[in-house]
Amino acid sequence: MTITEEAPDDTRTPPHDINAEQATLGGMLLSPRSIRQVCEIIRPGDWYRPAHEMIYDAILKVDASGEPVDAISVNDELVRRGDAGVVGGAPYLHTLTEAIPVAANAGYYAKIVSDRAVLRRLVEVGTTIASLGWRAEGELEDLVARAQQLAADVETLQDVEGAGLVKLDQVYQEVVDDQDATDDEAAVIPPYADLREVLPDAKPGQVVIVGARPAVGKSVLAADWARFNALHRNVGTAFFSLEMTRLELGQRIMAAEANVLLERLRSKDLEESDWQRVAAVKEVWDRAPLWMSDDFNISLPHMRSRLRKLTRTHQIDLVVVDYLQLMEGAVSENRQQEISKISRGLKKMAKEFGVVVVVLSQLNRGSTQRSDKRPQISDLRESGSIEQDADVVILLDREDTRDKESPRAGEIDLLVEKNRNGAGGREVVCAFQGHYSRVVDMAGTSWKG
């Protein structure tokens, strides 16, 4: 059974307002100021009557050429395009100028046109979502994710006025407020004091890539970002673990937070003093705004769907993904294209939800084949556009993973190779405490201090 058979009202005329469209175009023909005003509100495709979209395009073309915009010049442009006869020619253009009492009202009528377009899109999306349900083709989770994405696309159409150009004076207070903000006020900050000297905070919409070879400490850093911000700063955090189960992730966080040896947690061999420390952190865990997903087969649409559901009821400022190359993409694409698309999607997700996204990424074997074994940004596996999409790239290196007798055993280098809002090429040395599954400042700075 198809959606057409179930929807007797699907032949109704979609929402529109021809009079508002005529008044909007009339205002543009009468006043250059109205053109600017309307362009901030109207999106391509908002016009219900195709002839009106042709006229709108012609007005913008004449305006861009520097010529005065009026019924005569716009008609000339329509004639040049061969569209004058389709839209009604000069007589119809003069009719448009009479359709609006005052040109200054063009913005008001443009908003009506825009609203009707959103309603039409809502009808289209509703029909599509209903069709997804009736046809039931594909996995249920995929269908739900698709429906939520369609609904979100409609929601973003309502923000067109706020998405335009902003005059400099409107940004002044933002700059001043940013200067006054302290680490305690910043939504998301790095978990180590020494790293904060290089990277004071991470802004909403930014993507932080943490790259390393296997067994160097990527997942430890990921857990530290989440643990520090969620447990110690009350920052809403979503952790998508594609490698570890939530039990394994929980054990790492417990070891780091309660000063309990990770191996004892794994082997279920806690001593009485360990149990006391575990009990002591329960209150912190209970109130921590940290949510975890351990779906090994998660795709970007599913991740967005779950994040959207979570943000309806909770403030989320940090998203951690462990790790990029394990995310599923389109099967038809080669791996580099697939990773590039996922990387760009994560950047869009960061901006859409206003969150910081910390993403772990595997490095290829390039560093192992060089005389200098330290990782480089070119070592990002199947890198595609990862470097371009990232605002910050931090590469990890531990000499003792290559040389067990290294005098630097127990140290981890955080190489800040890219920092869009600061100096790149900086190195931060921290202490790697693998037995507690954590990294700490060399000075032993306490998060609780």
JSON list of C-alpha atoms in Angstrom, two decimals, residues 187-188 201-210 317-321 343-359 386 388-393 419-421:
[
{"chain": "A", "resi": 187, "resn": "ALA", "atom": "CA", "xyz": [32.30, 25.55, 27.86]},
{"chain": "A", "resi": 188, "resn": "VAL", "atom": "CA", "xyz": [35.01, 23.08, 26.83]},
{"chain": "A", "resi": 201, "resn": "ASP", "atom": "CA", "xyz": [39.80, 26.37, 25.10]},
{"chain": "A", "resi": 202, "resn": "ALA", "atom": "CA", "xyz": [37.80, 24.89, 22.27]},
{"chain": "A", "resi": 203, "resn": "LYS", "atom": "CA", "xyz": [34.97, 26.89, 20.73]},
{"chain": "A", "resi": 204, "resn": "PRO", "atom": "CA", "xyz": [31.52, 25.60, 19.77]},
{"chain": "A", "resi": 205, "resn": "GLY", "atom": "CA", "xyz": [31.59, 24.39, 16.18]},
{"chain": "A", "resi": 206, "resn": "GLN", "atom": "CA", "xyz": [35.24, 23.35, 16.31]},
{"chain": "A", "resi": 207, "resn": "VAL", "atom": "CA", "xyz": [36.68, 19.92, 15.55]},
{"chain": "A", "resi": 208, "resn": "VAL", "atom": "CA", "xyz": [39.75, 18.69, 17.45]},
{"chain": "A", "resi": 209, "resn": "ILE", "atom": "CA", "xyz": [41.57, 15.74, 15.87]},
{"chain": "A", "resi": 210, "resn": "VAL", "atom": "CA", "xyz": [43.75, 13.58, 18.13]},
{"chain": "A", "resi": 317, "resn": "ASP", "atom": "CA", "xyz": [28.74, 21.04, 24.64]},
{"chain": "A", "resi": 318, "resn": "LEU", "atom": "CA", "xyz": [31.26, 18.25, 23.97]},
{"chain": "A", "resi": 319, "resn": "VAL", "atom": "CA", "xyz": [31.12, 15.22, 21.68]},
{"chain": "A", "resi": 320, "resn": "VAL", "atom": "CA", "xyz": [33.94, 12.64, 21.69]},
{"chain": "A", "resi": 321, "resn": "VAL", "atom": "CA", "xyz": [34.31, 10.08, 18.88]},
{"chain": "A", "resi": 343, "resn": "SER", "atom": "CA", "xyz": [35.13, 14.24, 8.40]},
{"chain": "A", "resi": 344, "resn": "ARG", "atom": "CA", "xyz": [33.17, 17.03, 6.71]},
{"chain": "A", "resi": 345, "resn": "GLY", "atom": "CA", "xyz": [29.99, 15.66, 8.25]},
{"chain": "A", "resi": 346, "resn": "LEU", "atom": "CA", "xyz": [31.49, 15.85, 11.73]},
{"chain": "A", "resi": 347, "resn": "LYS", "atom": "CA", "xyz": [32.46, 19.47, 11.12]},
{"chain": "A", "resi": 348, "resn": "LYS", "atom": "CA", "xyz": [28.91, 20.26, 9.99]},
{"chain": "A", "resi": 349, "resn": "MET", "atom": "CA", "xyz": [27.57, 18.45, 13.04]},
{"chain": "A", "resi": 350, "resn": "ALA", "atom": "CA", "xyz": [29.79, 20.54, 15.32]},
{"chain": "A", "resi": 351, "resn": "LYS", "atom": "CA", "xyz": [28.46, 23.75, 13.81]},
{"chain": "A", "resi": 352, "resn": "GLU", "atom": "CA", "xyz": [24.84, 22.61, 13.66]},
{"chain": "A", "resi": 353, "resn": "PHE", "atom": "CA", "xyz": [24.69, 21.57, 17.32]},
{"chain": "A", "resi": 354, "resn": "GLY", "atom": "CA", "xyz": [27.11, 24.21, 18.57]},
{"chain": "A", "resi": 355, "resn": "VAL", "atom": "CA", "xyz": [29.39, 21.62, 20.17]},
{"chain": "A", "resi": 356, "resn": "VAL", "atom": "CA", "xyz": [33.10, 20.84, 20.28]},
{"chain": "A", "resi": 357, "resn": "VAL", "atom": "CA", "xyz": [33.82, 17.51, 18.57]},
{"chain": "A", "resi": 358, "resn": "VAL", "atom": "CA", "xyz": [36.97, 15.68, 19.68]},
{"chain": "A", "resi": 359, "resn": "VAL", "atom": "CA", "xyz": [37.71, 12.93, 17.16]},
{"chain": "A", "resi": 386, "resn": "ILE", "atom": "CA", "xyz": [40.69, 15.51, 7.81]},
{"chain": "A", "resi": 388, "resn": "GLN", "atom": "CA", "xyz": [41.35, 20.74, 6.28]},
{"chain": "A", "resi": 389, "resn": "ASP", "atom": "CA", "xyz": [38.20, 20.08, 8.30]},
{"chain": "A", "resi": 390, "resn": "ALA", "atom": "CA", "xyz": [39.95, 20.15, 11.68]},
{"chain": "A", "resi": 391, "resn": "ASP", "atom": "CA", "xyz": [40.42, 23.33, 13.69]},
{"chain": "A", "resi": 392, "resn": "VAL", "atom": "CA", "xyz": [43.00, 21.66, 15.91]},
{"chain": "A", "resi": 393, "resn": "VAL", "atom": "CA", "xyz": [45.24, 18.65, 15.21]},
{"chain": "A", "resi": 419, "resn": "ASN", "atom": "CA", "xyz": [45.73, 25.40, 15.80]},
{"chain": "A", "resi": 420, "resn": "ARG", "atom": "CA", "xyz": [43.38, 27.56, 13.78]},
{"chain": "A", "resi": 421, "resn": "ASN", "atom": "CA", "xyz": [43.09, 30.18, 16.53]}
]
